[in-house]
Every structure is written in structure tokens, then in C-alpha cells.
mmCIF file of C-alpha atoms and ligand atoms in Angstrom:
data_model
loop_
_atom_site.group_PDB
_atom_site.id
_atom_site.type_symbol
_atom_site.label_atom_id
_atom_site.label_comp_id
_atom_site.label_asym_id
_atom_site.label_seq_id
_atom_site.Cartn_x
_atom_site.Cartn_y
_atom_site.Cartn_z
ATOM 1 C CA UNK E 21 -36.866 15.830 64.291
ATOM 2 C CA UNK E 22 -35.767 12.866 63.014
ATOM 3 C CA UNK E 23 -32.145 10.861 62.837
ATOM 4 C CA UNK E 24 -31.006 7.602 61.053
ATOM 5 C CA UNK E 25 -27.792 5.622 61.717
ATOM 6 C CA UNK E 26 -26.878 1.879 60.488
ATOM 7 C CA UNK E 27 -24.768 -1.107 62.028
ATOM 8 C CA UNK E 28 -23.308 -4.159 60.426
ATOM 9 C CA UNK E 29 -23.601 -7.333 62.016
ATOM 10 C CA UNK E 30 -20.553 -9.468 62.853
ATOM 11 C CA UNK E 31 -19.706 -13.084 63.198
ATOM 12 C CA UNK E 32 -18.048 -14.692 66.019
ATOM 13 C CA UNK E 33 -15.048 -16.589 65.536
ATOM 14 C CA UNK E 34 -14.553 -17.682 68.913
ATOM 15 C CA UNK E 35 -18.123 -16.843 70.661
ATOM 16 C CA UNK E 36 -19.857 -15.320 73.342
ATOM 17 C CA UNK E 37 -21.880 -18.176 74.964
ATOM 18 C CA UNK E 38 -22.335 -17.965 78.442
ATOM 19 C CA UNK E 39 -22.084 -14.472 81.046
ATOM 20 C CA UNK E 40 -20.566 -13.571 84.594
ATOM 21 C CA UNK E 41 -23.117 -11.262 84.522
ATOM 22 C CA UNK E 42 -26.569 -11.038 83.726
ATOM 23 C CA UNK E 43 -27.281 -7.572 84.401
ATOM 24 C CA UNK E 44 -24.481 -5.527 82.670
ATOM 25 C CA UNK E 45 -23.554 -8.735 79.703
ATOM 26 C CA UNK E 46 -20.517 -9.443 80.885
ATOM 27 C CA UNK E 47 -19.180 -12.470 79.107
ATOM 28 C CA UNK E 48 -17.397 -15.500 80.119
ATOM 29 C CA UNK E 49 -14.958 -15.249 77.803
ATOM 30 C CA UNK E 50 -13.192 -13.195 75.468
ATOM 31 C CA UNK E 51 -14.715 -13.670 71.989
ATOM 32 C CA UNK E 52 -13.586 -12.533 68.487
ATOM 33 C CA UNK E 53 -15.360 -11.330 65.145
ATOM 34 C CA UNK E 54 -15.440 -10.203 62.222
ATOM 35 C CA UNK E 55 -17.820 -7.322 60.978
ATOM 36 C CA UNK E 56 -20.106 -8.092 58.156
ATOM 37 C CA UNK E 57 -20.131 -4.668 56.558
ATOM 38 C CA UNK E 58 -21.929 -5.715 53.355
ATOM 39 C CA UNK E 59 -25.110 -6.703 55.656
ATOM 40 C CA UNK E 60 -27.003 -3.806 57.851
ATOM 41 C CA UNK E 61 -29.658 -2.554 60.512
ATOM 42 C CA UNK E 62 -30.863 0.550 59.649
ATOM 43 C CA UNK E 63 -32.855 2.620 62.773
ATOM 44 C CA UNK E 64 -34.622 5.782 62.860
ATOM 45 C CA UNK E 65 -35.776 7.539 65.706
ATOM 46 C CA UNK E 66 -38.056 10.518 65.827
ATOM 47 C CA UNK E 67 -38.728 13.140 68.353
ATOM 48 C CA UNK E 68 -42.510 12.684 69.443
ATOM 49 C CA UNK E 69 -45.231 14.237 71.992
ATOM 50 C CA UNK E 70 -46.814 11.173 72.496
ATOM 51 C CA UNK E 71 -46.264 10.259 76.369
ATOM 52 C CA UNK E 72 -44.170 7.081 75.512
ATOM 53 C CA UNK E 73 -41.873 5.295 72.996
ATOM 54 C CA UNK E 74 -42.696 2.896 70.892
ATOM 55 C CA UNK E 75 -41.229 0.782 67.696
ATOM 56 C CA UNK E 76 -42.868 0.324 64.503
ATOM 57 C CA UNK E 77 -41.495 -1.560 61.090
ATOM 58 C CA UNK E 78 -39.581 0.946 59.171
ATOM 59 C CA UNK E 79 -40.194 0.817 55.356
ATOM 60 C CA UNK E 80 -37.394 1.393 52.918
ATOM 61 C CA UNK E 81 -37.387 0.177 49.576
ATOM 62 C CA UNK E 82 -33.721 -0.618 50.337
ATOM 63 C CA UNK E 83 -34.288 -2.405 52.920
ATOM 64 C CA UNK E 84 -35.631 -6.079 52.104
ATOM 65 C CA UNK E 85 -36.041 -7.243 55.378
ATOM 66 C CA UNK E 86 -38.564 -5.684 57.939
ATOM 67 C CA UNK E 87 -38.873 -6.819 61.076
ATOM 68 C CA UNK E 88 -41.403 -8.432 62.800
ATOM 69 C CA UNK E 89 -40.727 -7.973 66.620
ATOM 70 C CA UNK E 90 -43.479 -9.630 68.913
ATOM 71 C CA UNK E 91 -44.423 -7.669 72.209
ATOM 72 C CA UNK E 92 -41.220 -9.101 74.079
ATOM 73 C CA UNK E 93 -38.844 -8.015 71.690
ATOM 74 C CA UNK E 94 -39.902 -4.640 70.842
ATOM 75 C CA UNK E 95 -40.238 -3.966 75.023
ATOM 76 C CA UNK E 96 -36.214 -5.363 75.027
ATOM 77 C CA UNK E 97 -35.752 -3.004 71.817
ATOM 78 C CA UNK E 98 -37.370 0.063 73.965
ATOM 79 C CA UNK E 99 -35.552 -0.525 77.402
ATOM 80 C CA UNK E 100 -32.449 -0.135 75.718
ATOM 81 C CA UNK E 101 -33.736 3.563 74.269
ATOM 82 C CA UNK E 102 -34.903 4.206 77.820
ATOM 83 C CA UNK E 103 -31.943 3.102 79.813
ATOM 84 C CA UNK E 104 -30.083 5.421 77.261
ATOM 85 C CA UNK E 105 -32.467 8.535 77.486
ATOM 86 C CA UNK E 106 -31.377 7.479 81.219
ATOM 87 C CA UNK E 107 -27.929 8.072 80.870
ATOM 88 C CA UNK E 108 -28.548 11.778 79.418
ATOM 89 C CA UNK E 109 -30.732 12.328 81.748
ATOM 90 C CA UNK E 110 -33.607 12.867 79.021
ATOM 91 C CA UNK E 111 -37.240 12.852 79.429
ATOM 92 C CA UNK E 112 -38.781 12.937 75.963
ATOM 93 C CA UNK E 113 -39.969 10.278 73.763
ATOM 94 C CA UNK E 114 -39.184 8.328 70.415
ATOM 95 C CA UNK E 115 -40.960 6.661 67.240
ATOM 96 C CA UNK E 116 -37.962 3.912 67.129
ATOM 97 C CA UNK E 117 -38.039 2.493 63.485
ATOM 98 C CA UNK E 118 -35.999 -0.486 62.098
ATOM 99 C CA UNK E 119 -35.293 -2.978 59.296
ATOM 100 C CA UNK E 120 -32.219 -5.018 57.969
ATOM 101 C CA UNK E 121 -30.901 -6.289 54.988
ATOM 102 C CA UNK E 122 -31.165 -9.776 55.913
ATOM 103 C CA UNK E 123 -33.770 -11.796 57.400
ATOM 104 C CA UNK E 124 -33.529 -11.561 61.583
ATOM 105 C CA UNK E 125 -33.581 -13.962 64.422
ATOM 106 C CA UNK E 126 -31.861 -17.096 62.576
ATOM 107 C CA UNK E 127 -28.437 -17.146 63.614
ATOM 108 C CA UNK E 128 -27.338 -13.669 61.325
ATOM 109 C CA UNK E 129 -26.902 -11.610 64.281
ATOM 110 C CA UNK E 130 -29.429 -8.949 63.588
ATOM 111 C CA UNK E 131 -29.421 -8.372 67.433
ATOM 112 C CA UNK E 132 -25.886 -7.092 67.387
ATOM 113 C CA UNK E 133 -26.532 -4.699 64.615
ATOM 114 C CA UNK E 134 -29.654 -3.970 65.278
ATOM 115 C CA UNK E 135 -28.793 -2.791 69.030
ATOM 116 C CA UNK E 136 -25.631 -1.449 67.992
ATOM 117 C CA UNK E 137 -27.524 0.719 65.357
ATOM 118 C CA UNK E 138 -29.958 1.668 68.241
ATOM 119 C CA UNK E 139 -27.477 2.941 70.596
ATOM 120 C CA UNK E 140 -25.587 5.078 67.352
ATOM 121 C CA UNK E 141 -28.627 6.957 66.441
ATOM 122 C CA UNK E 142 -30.082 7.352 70.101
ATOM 123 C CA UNK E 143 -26.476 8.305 71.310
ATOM 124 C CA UNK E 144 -26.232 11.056 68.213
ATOM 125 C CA UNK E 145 -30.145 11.945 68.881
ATOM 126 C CA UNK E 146 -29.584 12.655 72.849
ATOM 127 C CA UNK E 147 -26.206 14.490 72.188
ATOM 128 C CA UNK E 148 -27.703 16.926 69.962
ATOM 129 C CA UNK E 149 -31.318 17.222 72.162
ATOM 130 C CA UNK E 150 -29.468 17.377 75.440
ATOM 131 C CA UNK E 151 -25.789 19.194 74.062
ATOM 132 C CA UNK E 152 -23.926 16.377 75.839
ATOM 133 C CA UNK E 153 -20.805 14.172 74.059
ATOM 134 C CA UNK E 154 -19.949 11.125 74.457
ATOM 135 C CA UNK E 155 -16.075 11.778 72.839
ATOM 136 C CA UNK E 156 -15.053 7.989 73.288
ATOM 137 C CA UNK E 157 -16.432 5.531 70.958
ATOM 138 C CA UNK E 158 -15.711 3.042 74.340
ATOM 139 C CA UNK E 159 -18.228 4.189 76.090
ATOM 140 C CA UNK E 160 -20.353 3.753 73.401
ATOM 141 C CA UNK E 161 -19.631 0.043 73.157
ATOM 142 C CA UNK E 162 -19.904 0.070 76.863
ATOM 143 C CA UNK E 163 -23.999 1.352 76.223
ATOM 144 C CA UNK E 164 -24.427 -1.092 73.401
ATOM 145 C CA UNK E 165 -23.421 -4.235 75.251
ATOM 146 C CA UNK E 166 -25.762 -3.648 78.145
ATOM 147 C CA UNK E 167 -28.469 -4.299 75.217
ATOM 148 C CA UNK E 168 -26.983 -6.687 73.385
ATOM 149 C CA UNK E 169 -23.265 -8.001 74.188
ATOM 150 C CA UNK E 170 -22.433 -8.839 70.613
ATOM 151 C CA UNK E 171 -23.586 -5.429 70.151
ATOM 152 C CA UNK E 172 -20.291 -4.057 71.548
ATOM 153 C CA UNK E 173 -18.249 -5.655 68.810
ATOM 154 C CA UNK E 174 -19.672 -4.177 65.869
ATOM 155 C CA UNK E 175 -19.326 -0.681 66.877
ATOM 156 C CA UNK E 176 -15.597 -1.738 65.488
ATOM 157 C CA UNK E 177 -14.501 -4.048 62.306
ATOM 158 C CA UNK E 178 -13.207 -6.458 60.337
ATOM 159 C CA UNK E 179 -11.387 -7.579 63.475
ATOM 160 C CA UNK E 180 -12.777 -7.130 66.915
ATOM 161 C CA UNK E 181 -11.423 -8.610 70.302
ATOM 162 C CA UNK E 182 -14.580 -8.417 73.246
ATOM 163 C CA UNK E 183 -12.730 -8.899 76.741
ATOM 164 C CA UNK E 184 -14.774 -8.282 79.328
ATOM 165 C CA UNK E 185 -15.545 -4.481 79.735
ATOM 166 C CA UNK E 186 -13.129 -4.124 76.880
ATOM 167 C CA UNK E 187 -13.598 -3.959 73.187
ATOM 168 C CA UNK E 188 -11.073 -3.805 70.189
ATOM 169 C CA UNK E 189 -10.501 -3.477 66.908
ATOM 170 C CA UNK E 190 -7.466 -5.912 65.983
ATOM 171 C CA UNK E 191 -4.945 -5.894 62.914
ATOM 172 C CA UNK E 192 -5.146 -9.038 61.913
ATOM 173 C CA UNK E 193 -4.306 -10.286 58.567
ATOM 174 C CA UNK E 194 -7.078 -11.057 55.962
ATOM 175 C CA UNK E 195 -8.178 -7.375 56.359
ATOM 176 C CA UNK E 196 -11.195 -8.117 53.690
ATOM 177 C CA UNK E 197 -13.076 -11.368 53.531
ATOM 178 C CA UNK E 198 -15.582 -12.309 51.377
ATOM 179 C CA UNK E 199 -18.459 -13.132 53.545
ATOM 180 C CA UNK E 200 -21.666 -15.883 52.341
ATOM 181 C CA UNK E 201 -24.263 -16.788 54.292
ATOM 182 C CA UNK E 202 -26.034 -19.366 52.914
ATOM 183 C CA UNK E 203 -29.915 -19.748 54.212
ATOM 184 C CA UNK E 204 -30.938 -22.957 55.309
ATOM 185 C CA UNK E 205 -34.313 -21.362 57.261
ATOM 186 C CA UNK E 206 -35.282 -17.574 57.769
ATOM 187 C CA UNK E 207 -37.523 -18.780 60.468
ATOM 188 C CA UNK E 208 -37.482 -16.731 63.816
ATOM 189 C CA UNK E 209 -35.735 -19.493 66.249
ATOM 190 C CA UNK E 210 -37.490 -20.689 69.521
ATOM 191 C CA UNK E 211 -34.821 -20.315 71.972
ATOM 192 C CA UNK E 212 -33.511 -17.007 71.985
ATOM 193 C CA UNK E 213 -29.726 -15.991 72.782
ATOM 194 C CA UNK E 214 -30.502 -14.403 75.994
ATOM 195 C CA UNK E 215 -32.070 -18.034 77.009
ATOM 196 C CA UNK E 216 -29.365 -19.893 75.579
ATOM 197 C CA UNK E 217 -26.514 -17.876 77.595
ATOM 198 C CA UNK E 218 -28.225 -19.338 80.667
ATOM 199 C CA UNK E 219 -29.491 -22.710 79.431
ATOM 200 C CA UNK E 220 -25.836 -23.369 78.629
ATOM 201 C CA UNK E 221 -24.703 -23.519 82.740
ATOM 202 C CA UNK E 222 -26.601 -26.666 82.952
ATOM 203 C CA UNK E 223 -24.702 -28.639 80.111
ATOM 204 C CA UNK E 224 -22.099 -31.126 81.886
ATOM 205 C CA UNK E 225 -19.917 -30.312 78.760
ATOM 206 C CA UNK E 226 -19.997 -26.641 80.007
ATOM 207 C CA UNK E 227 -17.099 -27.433 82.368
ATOM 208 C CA UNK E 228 -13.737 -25.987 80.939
ATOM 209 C CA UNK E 229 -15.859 -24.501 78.231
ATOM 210 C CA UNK E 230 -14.008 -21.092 79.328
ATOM 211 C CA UNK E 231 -10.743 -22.552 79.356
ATOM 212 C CA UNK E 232 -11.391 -24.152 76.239
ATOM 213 C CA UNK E 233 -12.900 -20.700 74.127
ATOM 214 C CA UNK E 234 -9.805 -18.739 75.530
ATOM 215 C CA UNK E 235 -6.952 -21.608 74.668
ATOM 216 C CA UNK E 236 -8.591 -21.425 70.987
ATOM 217 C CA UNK E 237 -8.588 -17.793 70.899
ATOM 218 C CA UNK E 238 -4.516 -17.955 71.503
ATOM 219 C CA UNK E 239 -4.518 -20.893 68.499
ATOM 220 C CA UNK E 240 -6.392 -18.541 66.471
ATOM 221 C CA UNK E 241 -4.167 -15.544 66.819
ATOM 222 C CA UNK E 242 -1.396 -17.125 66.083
ATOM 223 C CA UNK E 243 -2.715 -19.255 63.242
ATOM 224 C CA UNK E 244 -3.780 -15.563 61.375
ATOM 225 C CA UNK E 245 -0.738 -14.286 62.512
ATOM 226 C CA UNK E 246 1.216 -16.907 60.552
ATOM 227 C CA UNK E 247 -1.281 -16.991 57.842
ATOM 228 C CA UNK E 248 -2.075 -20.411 58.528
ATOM 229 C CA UNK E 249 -5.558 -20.531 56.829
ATOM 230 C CA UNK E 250 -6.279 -24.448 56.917
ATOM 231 C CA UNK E 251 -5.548 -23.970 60.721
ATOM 232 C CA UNK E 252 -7.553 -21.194 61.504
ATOM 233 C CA UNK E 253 -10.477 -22.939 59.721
ATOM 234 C CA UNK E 254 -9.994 -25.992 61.887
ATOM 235 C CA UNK E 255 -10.145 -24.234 65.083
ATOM 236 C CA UNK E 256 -12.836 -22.013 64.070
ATOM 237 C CA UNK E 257 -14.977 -25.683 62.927
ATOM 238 C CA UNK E 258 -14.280 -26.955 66.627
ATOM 239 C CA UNK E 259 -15.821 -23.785 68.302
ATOM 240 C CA UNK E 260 -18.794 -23.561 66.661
ATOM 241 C CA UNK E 261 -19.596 -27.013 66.852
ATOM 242 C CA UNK E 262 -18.391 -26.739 70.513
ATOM 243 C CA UNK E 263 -21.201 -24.252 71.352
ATOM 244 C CA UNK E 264 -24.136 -26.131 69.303
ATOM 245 C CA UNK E 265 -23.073 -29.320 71.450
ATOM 246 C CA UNK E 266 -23.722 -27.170 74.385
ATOM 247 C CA UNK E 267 -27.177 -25.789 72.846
ATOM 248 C CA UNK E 268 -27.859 -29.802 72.384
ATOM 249 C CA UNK E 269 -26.585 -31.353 75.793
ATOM 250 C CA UNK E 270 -28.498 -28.495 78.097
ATOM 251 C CA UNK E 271 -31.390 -29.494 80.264
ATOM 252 C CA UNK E 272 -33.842 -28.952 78.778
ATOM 253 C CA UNK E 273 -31.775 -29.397 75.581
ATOM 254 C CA UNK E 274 -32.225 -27.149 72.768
ATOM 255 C CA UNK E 275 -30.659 -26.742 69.211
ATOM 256 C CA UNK E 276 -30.467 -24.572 66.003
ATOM 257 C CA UNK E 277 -28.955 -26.994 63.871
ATOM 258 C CA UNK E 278 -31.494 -28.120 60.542
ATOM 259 C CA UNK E 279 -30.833 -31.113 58.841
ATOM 260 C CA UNK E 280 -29.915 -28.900 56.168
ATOM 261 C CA UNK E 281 -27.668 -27.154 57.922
ATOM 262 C CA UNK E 282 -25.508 -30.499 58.116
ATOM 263 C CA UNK E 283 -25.555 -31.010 54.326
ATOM 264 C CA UNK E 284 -24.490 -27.624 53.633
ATOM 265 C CA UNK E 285 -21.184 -28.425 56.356
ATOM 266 C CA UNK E 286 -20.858 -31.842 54.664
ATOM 267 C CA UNK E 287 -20.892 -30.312 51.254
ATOM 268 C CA UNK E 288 -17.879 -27.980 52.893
ATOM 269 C CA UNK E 289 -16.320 -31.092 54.608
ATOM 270 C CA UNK E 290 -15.933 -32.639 50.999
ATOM 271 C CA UNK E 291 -15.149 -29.467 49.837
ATOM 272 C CA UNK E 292 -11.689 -29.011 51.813
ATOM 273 C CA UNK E 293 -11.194 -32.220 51.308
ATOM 274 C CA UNK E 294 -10.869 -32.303 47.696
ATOM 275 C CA UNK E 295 -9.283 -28.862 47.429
ATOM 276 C CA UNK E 296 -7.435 -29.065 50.300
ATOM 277 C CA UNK E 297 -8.455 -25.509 50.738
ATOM 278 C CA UNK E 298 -12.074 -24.037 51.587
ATOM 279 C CA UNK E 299 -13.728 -21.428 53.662
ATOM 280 C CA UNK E 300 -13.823 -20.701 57.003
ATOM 281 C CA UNK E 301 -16.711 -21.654 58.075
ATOM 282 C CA UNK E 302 -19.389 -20.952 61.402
ATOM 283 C CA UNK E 303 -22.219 -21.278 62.605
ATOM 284 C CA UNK E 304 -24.339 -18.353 65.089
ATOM 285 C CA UNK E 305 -27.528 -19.310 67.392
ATOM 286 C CA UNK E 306 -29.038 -20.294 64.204
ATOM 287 C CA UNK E 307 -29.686 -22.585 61.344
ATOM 288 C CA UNK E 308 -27.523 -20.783 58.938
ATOM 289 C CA UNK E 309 -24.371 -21.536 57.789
ATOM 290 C CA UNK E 310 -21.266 -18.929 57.507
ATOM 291 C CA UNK E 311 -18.774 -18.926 55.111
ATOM 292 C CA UNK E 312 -15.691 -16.417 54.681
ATOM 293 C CA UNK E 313 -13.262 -16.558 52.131
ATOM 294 C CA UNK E 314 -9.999 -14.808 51.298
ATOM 295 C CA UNK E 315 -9.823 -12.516 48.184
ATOM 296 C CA UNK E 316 -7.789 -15.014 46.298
ATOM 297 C CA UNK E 317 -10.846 -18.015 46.605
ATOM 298 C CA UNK E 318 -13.302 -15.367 44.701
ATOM 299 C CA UNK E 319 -13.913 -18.160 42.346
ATOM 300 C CA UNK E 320 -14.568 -20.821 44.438
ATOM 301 C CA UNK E 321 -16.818 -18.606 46.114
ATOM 302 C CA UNK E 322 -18.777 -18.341 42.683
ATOM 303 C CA UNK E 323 -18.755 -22.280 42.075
ATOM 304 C CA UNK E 324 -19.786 -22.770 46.144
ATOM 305 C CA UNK E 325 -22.799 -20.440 45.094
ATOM 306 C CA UNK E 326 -23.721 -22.233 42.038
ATOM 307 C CA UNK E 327 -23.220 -25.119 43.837
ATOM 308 C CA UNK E 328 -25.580 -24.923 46.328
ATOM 309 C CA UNK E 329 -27.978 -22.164 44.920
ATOM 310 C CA UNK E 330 -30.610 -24.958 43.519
ATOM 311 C CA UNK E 331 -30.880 -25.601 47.178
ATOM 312 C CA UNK E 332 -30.640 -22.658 49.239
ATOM 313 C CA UNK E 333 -30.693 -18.934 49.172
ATOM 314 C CA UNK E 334 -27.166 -17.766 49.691
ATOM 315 C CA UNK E 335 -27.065 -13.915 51.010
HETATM 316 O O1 LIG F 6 -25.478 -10.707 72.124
HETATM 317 P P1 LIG F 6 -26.351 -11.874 72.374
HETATM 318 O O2 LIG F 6 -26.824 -11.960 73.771
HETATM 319 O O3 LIG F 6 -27.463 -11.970 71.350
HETATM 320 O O4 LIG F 6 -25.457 -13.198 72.204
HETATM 321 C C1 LIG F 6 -25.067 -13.690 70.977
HETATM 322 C C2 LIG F 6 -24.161 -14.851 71.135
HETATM 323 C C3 LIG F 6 -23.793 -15.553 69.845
HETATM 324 O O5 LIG F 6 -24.242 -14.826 68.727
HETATM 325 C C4 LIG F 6 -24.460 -16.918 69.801
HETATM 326 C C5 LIG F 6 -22.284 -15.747 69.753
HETATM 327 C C6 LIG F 6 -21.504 -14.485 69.528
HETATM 328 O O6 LIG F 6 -20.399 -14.385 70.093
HETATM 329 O O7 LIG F 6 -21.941 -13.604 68.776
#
């Protein structure tokens, strides 16, 4: 028997960097994103005799991206099936199969969907091997975070508030964004999340980071509330740049950011500067640069892309 589910990825406004706890991915503080649904993990799992799991590249023409997972990954990839076979209390084994849309493991958050797509199609596998439900999409979020804690958030979309044990969808204004990324490098980065949510601590600019991710997320609320979009891109500029000074100032310090990466922000710098408008714009644990746009910029979207297309690949 065989089953097949999908997950989008989503993009932090205010991030996740930095856990209370290690075990279950409880976060420091609250973060909030917004669900890429044009990008997506696809997973398959089938039923199998052989006496364990185990992942393997799944090849759909639809699918540009497969995965490469080294040994670590793919035994991260299979805990997460095992600790959920756990949880119904099942004993048989899977063929886990996966590939994106995008290219993983360079700041696109493929580990979000693609654990978030894991725990949908195990979660509908078990119920309908084992006859147990799982009625609350909560509790689902509450599986998918112990994998991945970004996970969590894009079990919901556009908007989703992550609090703790506690995840949201929010109705926020700018419902539908238009989402670029544009590619600086598709290379798989060195540090991984995981590593980085630790390496963080030892940052001397960590101190009030918490207090400083939370007072944004109030600004940022507020600022969408009001529809101030000039605002909201501000404070969304400071946080990501906040976290990749944390990535830099760690011991031993560490970074994403490409020299590349700064001419695409200075090209967005000059940008909202000469429009006095632009697009919100992030960065994840990666090289890669987001940018979101209301439906009204649609054309400055198209001159952004022909802009910098000569340069980069823009997703
Ligand atoms: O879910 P993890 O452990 O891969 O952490 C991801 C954290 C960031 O992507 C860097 C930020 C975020 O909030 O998504």
C-alpha cells in the first residue's frame, strides 16, 4: 500500500532561532510566517516487509528537485517516521520517498515542509493501518514540531503565529502575497539549523534577543493591522539581519550570508529608496534572499525579475 501527501514551506517573519528545549523544539520565542503554497515537499510512504525503514529519492517528473540526504539526514528523516509509528503504537515498516520543488538545505525551508509533509502522510498512513484518528489538526502540529519546529507552522497558512506548544493560523491582512525567492547558491549549507539553534547561546548579542523577537512581533501586528507596509518591511529587515548577526558573532562564528546575497539586498535597498515602496524582504538559514509583494506591486515584481534574472535564478 502506498500513500502520498505534500507540504508548503513557509517563511519566518519574525523567526525561530534559539529553543527552551532541545528535546520536544520548544522555541524561545513566538515566531510568525507566512506559507509558501506555490513551493512543495512531496512524500510517499509505502507499506514494506523488509525488517526496517528506509528513505530513497522519489522521482516525479513534477518534481524538479530531488533530494540528496547524506546518512545523518535521512536517519533524522526516519526517527521522525519511527517516533510516529511510536505514537500508534505500530510495528511495521516504510519505503519513505521525497522530493521538492525547490532546491533544499539553502535557507528555503525544505525542512519545514519536508517534515511537515512526513508527519501528513505517516499520520494518514498509521490512521488507516492501525484505525486510530487523530481529529485535531493540533496535535498534528504538536507531532510535526518534535521533527522539525518550523514544521508546526506550515501545517497552517498564509498567516501562522508558533507560541510555544501553540500554533495558529492568523487573519492578517495581505491574505495573498506574491512570493520570489531569488537564488544566490543552491548549495547544501555547512551549519545546519539544528546547530545554529544552539551555536546562537554563545553570541554576546544573544542577550535580550527574546525580548527583542517578541517586542517586534507586537510592531509587526500592528503595522499589518494598520496596513502600514513600509513599516512592516522595516521591522521585518531588522529581524532577519538580527538573526544572521547572531549566526556571525557565535563562537565559533558561522554565517549564510554570500556576497551575493548583499547585492541582491542592496539592489532592494536602492530599490525602496527610489520607489519609496518595495518588497518585504528576508532572509532564512541560508544564502537566499526572500521577497513578498502585495498584489498591487505585480509589476514591479516583473521588472525586479528582469532585473536581476541575468544574475540569478529567481524561483
Ligand atoms: O525548524 P528548524 O529547526 O529547521 O529551524 C528553522 C529556523 C529558521 O528557519 C532559521 C527560522 C524560522 O523561524 O523558520
Amino acid at each position: 500500500m502506498k500513500w502520498q501527501t505534500d507540504a508548503s514551506p513557509n517563511i519566518a517573519l519574525i523567526k525561530y532561532m534559539g529553543k527552551q528545549d532541545y528535546d520536544s523544539n520548544l522555541p524561545a520565542n513566538a515566531s510568525l510566517s507566512y506559507t509558501l503554497s506555490d513551493l512543495k515537499t512531496v512524500v510517499e510512504l509505502e507499506s514494506t516487509t523488509e525488517n526496517s525503514d528506509r528513505w530513497e529519492a522519489l522521482h516525479d517528473k513534477n518534481l524538479a528537485y530531488i533530494p540528496k540526504l547524506d546518512a545523518e539526514e535521512q536517519q533524522r528523516f526516519l526517527r521522525h517516521l519511527q517516533m510516529l509509528k511510536k505514537y500508534f503504537n505500530y510495528q511495521g515498516n516504510f519505503i519513505v520517498r521525497s522530493a521538492n520543488s525547490f532546491p533544499a538545505g539553502c535557507g528555503i525551508a525544505s525542512s519545514a515542509s519536508s517534515f511537515a509533509a512526513l508527519t501528513l502522510c505517516a499520520v494518514k498512513a498509521l490512521q488507516e493501518l492501525t484505525g486510530q484518528k487523530i481529529q485535531d489538526v493540533a496535535v498534528i502540529a504538536d507531532l510535526s514540531r518534535r521533527g522539525s519546529g518550523s514544521s508546526c507552522r506550515s501545517l497552517f497558512g498564509p498567516w501562522v503565529l508558533w507560541e510555544g506548544d501553540k500554533v495558529k493560523q492568523l487573519e492578517l491582512p495581505y491574505f495573498k502575497l506574491l512570493h520570489q525567492v531569488v537564488v544566490v547558491s543552491s548549495h547544501k549549507k555547512q551549519v545546519s539549523s539544528s546547530e545554529a539553534h544552539k551555536r546562537v547561546k554563545t553570541s554576546l548579542l544573544y542577550e535580550g534577543r527574546t525580548q527583542r523577537a517578541e517586542k517586534r512581533l507586537e510592531e509587526l501586528f500592528t503595522a499589518f493591522t494598520h496596513k502600514d507596509w513600509s513599516l512592516a518591511a522595516d521591522i521585518v529587515w531588522q529581524e532577519f539581519w538580527d538573526m544572521h548577526v547572531l549566526f556571525e558573532t557565535s563562537y565559533p562564528p558561522f554565517g549564510y550570508m554570500e556576497s551575493n546575497s548583499l547585492i541582491v539586498l542592496d539592489y532592494v535597498r536602492a530599490l525602496w529608496e527610489a520607489e519609496k515602496d518595495g518588497p518585504i524582504t528576508t532572509m532564512d538559514a541560508g544564502p537566499n534572499v526572500h521577497l513578498l509583494y502585495r498584489q498591487d506591486q505585480e509589476e514591479m515584481a516583473k521588472k525586479v525579475r528582469s532585473d536581476l534574472s541575468s544574475q540569478f535564478s529567481l524561483l
